């Protein structure tokens, strides 16, 4: 029987190729995801092997050490520091060979020849101090020498390329302290042969202190090299004993573990995220494989019956079909693993396109990747082939002797009932979800459950829906014979049409739901900007980095403006919950930003007074007038709660007067400047004056309301674009399914096609017939998918209303494109099958054997 | 007497070298209009090939074929398709009907493909003659074998073709259904003046014809007018004995 299976595979090579392709695409996606994340992990592991201090002393702060976390600046970036006076006492501890002050911070923008900051928006622009001891410095010089003095810097190689400034060239840099022109004296590498896309500027220690921290009394940390033979842990304990409270002492090993932990979580998330899309593609592939095997079995009914007639048992027939599937699965999975290498590189490129630059990484293929891929590939193929195999086993031996046999096929009624029940459950859970909108988590779960029920229900109902749909949409086509034939072909095998269309529907349902959420999110952002921001212009730092107060000074008296005010931000934590404290000029701020108060008042905020958004207040259980203990970067403090406001808009969290921030040790750096034009002022003139004033500040960007919305939208577009790109894979698999179904259908109906040709149907008409059928299947799949996607996009939006997606927007343009693409995809998918059909040999097709 | 179709030194050769088979060897045949002609011969005699070539379904290796005044060798695939659609009717042994279409849709199929309106009066006449009036809305799977062949006959006649080709039309039928189909073909010649060419190896079927052409080994070896089953059977036996 095994030999029979092999033979049969060999005979249907071309037809199996497409099936193979579907499994390959799915498996390649899974393998690619693993290879991608494993490789990325490896490249970060290399980081841990780079030299590093034996012990590091830093501020004991709830906040991640600036410059190490690597996230884009939130605008509230402030690095915890330790007093420089600690350095001598650390250096004098027994067992310390040397101790160095270290500065690591973000906000050193390297300017290109055009005066604009280089590098992409997103990854941080770091400014650090040079650590003179190469045995504990993870950064190494690759050209030139280390910087000394206030006018020398070393740049990361990639940064130097971006800025077009090599050793000996001069370069302009914007730092928190001001504008700096320096000579590049060296180039450095970070030891892992790449960069995260951020820039890196290296100063000597005093310059780094001045430029990055604005003083010479602090460091961000102290790096310690141990005497030979001194244990890291022992030394760390000795150092800790000499230090005041609010300092943290970490060994090199602890730091590594810390970072590794953080990366582990991040990679776990990326991995799960990507795998989810890979599994969607594989799920879609199930329909394709199922269809292929059903059709292959149907075509071989007589052959299988002959096997039964000569004595093969049902089990043997079933096993022979399953053996075929298994062989196919193994081949597909093997090719898929190879394809995974390509996919992993593709994912890297894709992430690059959507703004994330990743370090170059070696290719890591773990045994786990291969095992999981094989199990998935073979498993999916076997599962998909099981029902066709069972059906094959039921072929009665007598079928071998009959001329036209059809496989026993079950009535659609049971499927219909199951489908209706599932859809009813979906409706009920959806209704129940809308009744629990206050309980966000529960509502989301209910909508999710409803979506799954609706999807499976529609899959079950698809054969019935398909007949109905194709009949309805095909009605106008029936007036002509070819159209009528195409419509009937689409309806004749409802299960097959359904499985083919459903594959497409799944992909498009997800894309539509995402589309609705994306459009709604953007619309909500726009409405929030309209509702809350009364300012006509906002000045923001490049990458949302804080900027020097000179900017405010420069624009505050611009003619044609009525109110100019600035905000500052400072991270803070209340208990375990981290947040941001925004400092405002009380009184002026309300003229450029409208806060809707839920309780209390935002007027007359005195130093120490604060208001907070209602969500945070509820979460922390705060009451008006309460004295709330908080932690700032440099130590604890108190805020008196004076009011709560409706969370909306770009500002959330705590709001207090500027003085409160200054008292809490905030830097003199602004997070934004809001500008309101005087009534009657000429907008063009105001804009021109502002542009002129800001020409000297390349690190900031002047935005009006429209460009602010654009900028926020761009960030959403990136995220949603990435998701679309991943979902596109499932849609491609679905179109492979349409090609496969049509090709097999044409083969199955070759007699009929021959007959049509014999009685005078032209080749062009045959081609048209196949293309119309394809379009009808694709349209059915697309419309079912879009309908499901719309319903659940709208429901999820409703559930997410309380987290800020207040507006509902239907991306009609996009949905129209989906439909157009489905039709075009249908035509393209039909090309090859249609060509084959039109070239069928009439005589062979009608010959009676 | 008009000639509906004819061929001159028609040869058909399959394969090359060792596998070379001469199916038809310089065959000259004239099909008289408004006559029922049967082509007979043992298996492998080339009778089906002759029909396919006459009908424009197969290309010829050498020689010429005319349907009416049209020289088929001069036609492209597109023109041949149109000729089959408009001037030729077909009845095959099996797989005659499109399973997704109703009986009526199958009958009007060639005209529908051409985008032409069928002549309603003629259509009614044909349908009444084949006796399918009450089964027009049925799909082929709901019809008996005999009924299916009668639908096929009706389709062949419905577009008033120059000539109808039937390839073993009764091959899959029981004798009663077969007789009905043959009776109908006979009637269409007698009453409507249709020209019919039928390939068969059944002497009884051939007895319905006006003229029988006997083929053997790619040659026309004999012909017979106003045949009976007995005379045809007699003639066929001669082939067998010659072979033996």
mmCIF file with all atom_site columns, C-alpha atoms in Angstrom, chain A residues 689-783:
data_model
loop_
_atom_site.group_PDB
_atom_site.id
_atom_site.type_symbol
_atom_site.label_atom_id
_atom_site.label_alt_id
_atom_site.label_comp_id
_atom_site.label_asym_id
_atom_site.label_entity_id
_atom_site.label_seq_id
_atom_site.pdbx_PDB_ins_code
_atom_site.Cartn_x
_atom_site.Cartn_y
_atom_site.Cartn_z
_atom_site.occupancy
_atom_site.B_iso_or_equiv
_atom_site.pdbx_formal_charge
_atom_site.auth_seq_id
_atom_site.auth_comp_id
_atom_site.auth_asym_id
_atom_site.auth_atom_id
_atom_site.pdbx_PDB_model_num
ATOM 1  C CA . UNK A 1 689 ? 8.146   84.352 12.521  1.00 0.00 ? 689 UNK A CA 1
ATOM 2  C CA . UNK A 1 690 ? 8.146   81.129 14.524  1.00 0.00 ? 690 UNK A CA 1
ATOM 3  C CA . UNK A 1 691 ? 10.096  79.288 11.826  1.00 0.00 ? 691 UNK A CA 1
ATOM 4  C CA . UNK A 1 692 ? 12.609  82.090 11.792  1.00 0.00 ? 692 UNK A CA 1
ATOM 5  C CA . UNK A 1 693 ? 13.078  82.007 15.576  1.00 0.00 ? 693 UNK A CA 1
ATOM 6  C CA . UNK A 1 694 ? 13.417  78.224 15.579  1.00 0.00 ? 694 UNK A CA 1
ATOM 7  C CA . UNK A 1 695 ? 15.984  78.058 12.782  1.00 0.00 ? 695 UNK A CA 1
ATOM 8  C CA . UNK A 1 696 ? 18.685  78.070 15.457  1.00 0.00 ? 696 UNK A CA 1
ATOM 9  C CA . UNK A 1 697 ? 17.189  75.003 17.164  1.00 0.00 ? 697 UNK A CA 1
ATOM 10 C CA . UNK A 1 698 ? 17.422  71.983 14.899  1.00 0.00 ? 698 UNK A CA 1
ATOM 11 C CA . UNK A 1 699 ? 16.536  69.609 17.724  1.00 0.00 ? 699 UNK A CA 1
ATOM 12 C CA . UNK A 1 700 ? 12.941  70.811 17.887  1.00 0.00 ? 700 UNK A CA 1
ATOM 13 C CA . UNK A 1 701 ? 10.071  70.686 15.468  1.00 0.00 ? 701 UNK A CA 1
ATOM 14 C CA . UNK A 1 702 ? 7.243   73.145 15.046  1.00 0.00 ? 702 UNK A CA 1
ATOM 15 C CA . UNK A 1 703 ? 3.952   71.402 14.555  1.00 0.00 ? 703 UNK A CA 1
ATOM 16 C CA . UNK A 1 704 ? 0.515   72.734 13.840  1.00 0.00 ? 704 UNK A CA 1
ATOM 17 C CA . UNK A 1 705 ? -2.564  70.700 14.692  1.00 0.00 ? 705 UNK A CA 1
ATOM 18 C CA . UNK A 1 706 ? -2.662  69.026 11.292  1.00 0.00 ? 706 UNK A CA 1
ATOM 19 C CA . UNK A 1 707 ? 0.966   67.951 11.316  1.00 0.00 ? 707 UNK A CA 1
ATOM 20 C CA . UNK A 1 708 ? 0.647   66.781 14.901  1.00 0.00 ? 708 UNK A CA 1
ATOM 21 C CA . UNK A 1 709 ? -2.214  64.490 13.869  1.00 0.00 ? 709 UNK A CA 1
ATOM 22 C CA . UNK A 1 710 ? -0.164  63.342 10.911  1.00 0.00 ? 710 UNK A CA 1
ATOM 23 C CA . UNK A 1 711 ? 2.781   62.505 13.091  1.00 0.00 ? 711 UNK A CA 1
ATOM 24 C CA . UNK A 1 712 ? 0.684   60.501 15.527  1.00 0.00 ? 712 UNK A CA 1
ATOM 25 C CA . UNK A 1 713 ? -1.090  58.791 12.630  1.00 0.00 ? 713 UNK A CA 1
ATOM 26 C CA . UNK A 1 714 ? 2.219   57.821 11.087  1.00 0.00 ? 714 UNK A CA 1
ATOM 27 C CA . UNK A 1 715 ? 3.132   55.924 14.208  1.00 0.00 ? 715 UNK A CA 1
ATOM 28 C CA . UNK A 1 716 ? -0.145  54.008 14.088  1.00 0.00 ? 716 UNK A CA 1
ATOM 29 C CA . UNK A 1 717 ? 0.285   53.414 10.357  1.00 0.00 ? 717 UNK A CA 1
ATOM 30 C CA . UNK A 1 718 ? 3.614   51.777 11.035  1.00 0.00 ? 718 UNK A CA 1
ATOM 31 C CA . UNK A 1 719 ? 2.192   49.347 13.561  1.00 0.00 ? 719 UNK A CA 1
ATOM 32 C CA . UNK A 1 720 ? -0.879  48.550 11.492  1.00 0.00 ? 720 UNK A CA 1
ATOM 33 C CA . UNK A 1 721 ? 1.183   48.343 8.313   1.00 0.00 ? 721 UNK A CA 1
ATOM 34 C CA . UNK A 1 722 ? 3.328   45.698 9.946   1.00 0.00 ? 722 UNK A CA 1
ATOM 35 C CA . UNK A 1 723 ? 0.282   43.682 10.949  1.00 0.00 ? 723 UNK A CA 1
ATOM 36 C CA . UNK A 1 724 ? -1.143  43.955 7.433   1.00 0.00 ? 724 UNK A CA 1
ATOM 37 C CA . UNK A 1 725 ? 2.104   42.715 5.958   1.00 0.00 ? 725 UNK A CA 1
ATOM 38 C CA . UNK A 1 726 ? 1.961   39.658 8.219   1.00 0.00 ? 726 UNK A CA 1
ATOM 39 C CA . UNK A 1 727 ? -1.698  38.967 7.453   1.00 0.00 ? 727 UNK A CA 1
ATOM 40 C CA . UNK A 1 728 ? -1.008  39.293 3.739   1.00 0.00 ? 728 UNK A CA 1
ATOM 41 C CA . UNK A 1 729 ? 0.695   35.918 3.992   1.00 0.00 ? 729 UNK A CA 1
ATOM 42 C CA . UNK A 1 730 ? -2.554  34.237 4.981   1.00 0.00 ? 730 UNK A CA 1
ATOM 43 C CA . UNK A 1 731 ? -4.275  35.930 2.057   1.00 0.00 ? 731 UNK A CA 1
ATOM 44 C CA . UNK A 1 732 ? -1.575  34.716 -0.334  1.00 0.00 ? 732 UNK A CA 1
ATOM 45 C CA . UNK A 1 733 ? -2.073  31.160 0.931   1.00 0.00 ? 733 UNK A CA 1
ATOM 46 C CA . UNK A 1 734 ? -5.798  31.611 0.311   1.00 0.00 ? 734 UNK A CA 1
ATOM 47 C CA . UNK A 1 735 ? -5.195  32.632 -3.302  1.00 0.00 ? 735 UNK A CA 1
ATOM 48 C CA . UNK A 1 736 ? -2.930  29.618 -3.760  1.00 0.00 ? 736 UNK A CA 1
ATOM 49 C CA . UNK A 1 737 ? -5.989  27.691 -2.613  1.00 0.00 ? 737 UNK A CA 1
ATOM 50 C CA . UNK A 1 738 ? -8.136  29.254 -5.309  1.00 0.00 ? 738 UNK A CA 1
ATOM 51 C CA . UNK A 1 739 ? -5.578  28.361 -7.983  1.00 0.00 ? 739 UNK A CA 1
ATOM 52 C CA . UNK A 1 740 ? -5.441  24.807 -6.686  1.00 0.00 ? 740 UNK A CA 1
ATOM 53 C CA . UNK A 1 741 ? -9.193  24.354 -6.471  1.00 0.00 ? 741 UNK A CA 1
ATOM 54 C CA . UNK A 1 742 ? -9.719  25.702 -9.972  1.00 0.00 ? 742 UNK A CA 1
ATOM 55 C CA . UNK A 1 743 ? -6.907  23.632 -11.461 1.00 0.00 ? 743 UNK A CA 1
ATOM 56 C CA . UNK A 1 744 ? -8.276  20.470 -9.895  1.00 0.00 ? 744 UNK A CA 1
ATOM 57 C CA . UNK A 1 745 ? -11.842 21.382 -10.877 1.00 0.00 ? 745 UNK A CA 1
ATOM 58 C CA . UNK A 1 746 ? -10.796 21.899 -14.469 1.00 0.00 ? 746 UNK A CA 1
ATOM 59 C CA . UNK A 1 747 ? -9.058  18.550 -14.445 1.00 0.00 ? 747 UNK A CA 1
ATOM 60 C CA . UNK A 1 748 ? -12.113 16.932 -12.922 1.00 0.00 ? 748 UNK A CA 1
ATOM 61 C CA . UNK A 1 749 ? -14.362 18.476 -15.560 1.00 0.00 ? 749 UNK A CA 1
ATOM 62 C CA . UNK A 1 750 ? -12.102 17.934 -18.532 1.00 0.00 ? 750 UNK A CA 1
ATOM 63 C CA . UNK A 1 751 ? -14.762 15.807 -20.246 1.00 0.00 ? 751 UNK A CA 1
ATOM 64 C CA . UNK A 1 752 ? -17.281 18.531 -19.822 1.00 0.00 ? 752 UNK A CA 1
ATOM 65 C CA . UNK A 1 753 ? -14.861 21.147 -21.103 1.00 0.00 ? 753 UNK A CA 1
ATOM 66 C CA . UNK A 1 754 ? -14.168 18.873 -24.082 1.00 0.00 ? 754 UNK A CA 1
ATOM 67 C CA . UNK A 1 755 ? -17.885 18.562 -24.744 1.00 0.00 ? 755 UNK A CA 1
ATOM 68 C CA . UNK A 1 756 ? -18.313 22.324 -24.562 1.00 0.00 ? 756 UNK A CA 1
ATOM 69 C CA . UNK A 1 757 ? -15.458 22.762 -27.010 1.00 0.00 ? 757 UNK A CA 1
ATOM 70 C CA . UNK A 1 758 ? -16.943 20.109 -29.323 1.00 0.00 ? 758 UNK A CA 1
ATOM 71 C CA . UNK A 1 759 ? -20.314 21.821 -29.510 1.00 0.00 ? 759 UNK A CA 1
ATOM 72 C CA . UNK A 1 760 ? -18.702 25.114 -30.372 1.00 0.00 ? 760 UNK A CA 1
ATOM 73 C CA . UNK A 1 761 ? -17.443 26.911 -27.268 1.00 0.00 ? 761 UNK A CA 1
ATOM 74 C CA . UNK A 1 762 ? -14.350 28.937 -28.138 1.00 0.00 ? 762 UNK A CA 1
ATOM 75 C CA . UNK A 1 763 ? -11.138 28.874 -26.119 1.00 0.00 ? 763 UNK A CA 1
ATOM 76 C CA . UNK A 1 764 ? -11.727 32.435 -25.009 1.00 0.00 ? 764 UNK A CA 1
ATOM 77 C CA . UNK A 1 765 ? -15.172 31.463 -23.744 1.00 0.00 ? 765 UNK A CA 1
ATOM 78 C CA . UNK A 1 766 ? -13.748 28.535 -21.762 1.00 0.00 ? 766 UNK A CA 1
ATOM 79 C CA . UNK A 1 767 ? -11.188 30.860 -20.218 1.00 0.00 ? 767 UNK A CA 1
ATOM 80 C CA . UNK A 1 768 ? -13.883 33.369 -19.388 1.00 0.00 ? 768 UNK A CA 1
ATOM 81 C CA . UNK A 1 769 ? -15.936 30.634 -17.731 1.00 0.00 ? 769 UNK A CA 1
ATOM 82 C CA . UNK A 1 770 ? -13.073 29.673 -15.388 1.00 0.00 ? 770 UNK A CA 1
ATOM 83 C CA . UNK A 1 771 ? -12.210 33.297 -14.631 1.00 0.00 ? 771 UNK A CA 1
ATOM 84 C CA . UNK A 1 772 ? -15.813 34.174 -13.752 1.00 0.00 ? 772 UNK A CA 1
ATOM 85 C CA . UNK A 1 773 ? -16.034 31.185 -11.424 1.00 0.00 ? 773 UNK A CA 1
ATOM 86 C CA . UNK A 1 774 ? -12.802 32.285 -9.767  1.00 0.00 ? 774 UNK A CA 1
ATOM 87 C CA . UNK A 1 775 ? -14.037 35.845 -9.332  1.00 0.00 ? 775 UNK A CA 1
ATOM 88 C CA . UNK A 1 776 ? -17.293 34.608 -7.820  1.00 0.00 ? 776 UNK A CA 1
ATOM 89 C CA . UNK A 1 777 ? -15.433 32.412 -5.312  1.00 0.00 ? 777 UNK A CA 1
ATOM 90 C CA . UNK A 1 778 ? -13.013 35.225 -4.441  1.00 0.00 ? 778 UNK A CA 1
ATOM 91 C CA . UNK A 1 779 ? -15.839 37.745 -4.083  1.00 0.00 ? 779 UNK A CA 1
ATOM 92 C CA . UNK A 1 780 ? -17.792 35.397 -1.866  1.00 0.00 ? 780 UNK A CA 1
ATOM 93 C CA . UNK A 1 781 ? -14.759 34.883 0.351   1.00 0.00 ? 781 UNK A CA 1
ATOM 94 C CA . UNK A 1 782 ? -13.939 38.587 0.387   1.00 0.00 ? 782 UNK A CA 1
ATOM 95 C CA . UNK A 1 783 ? -17.458 39.757 1.222   1.00 0.00 ? 783 UNK A CA 1
#
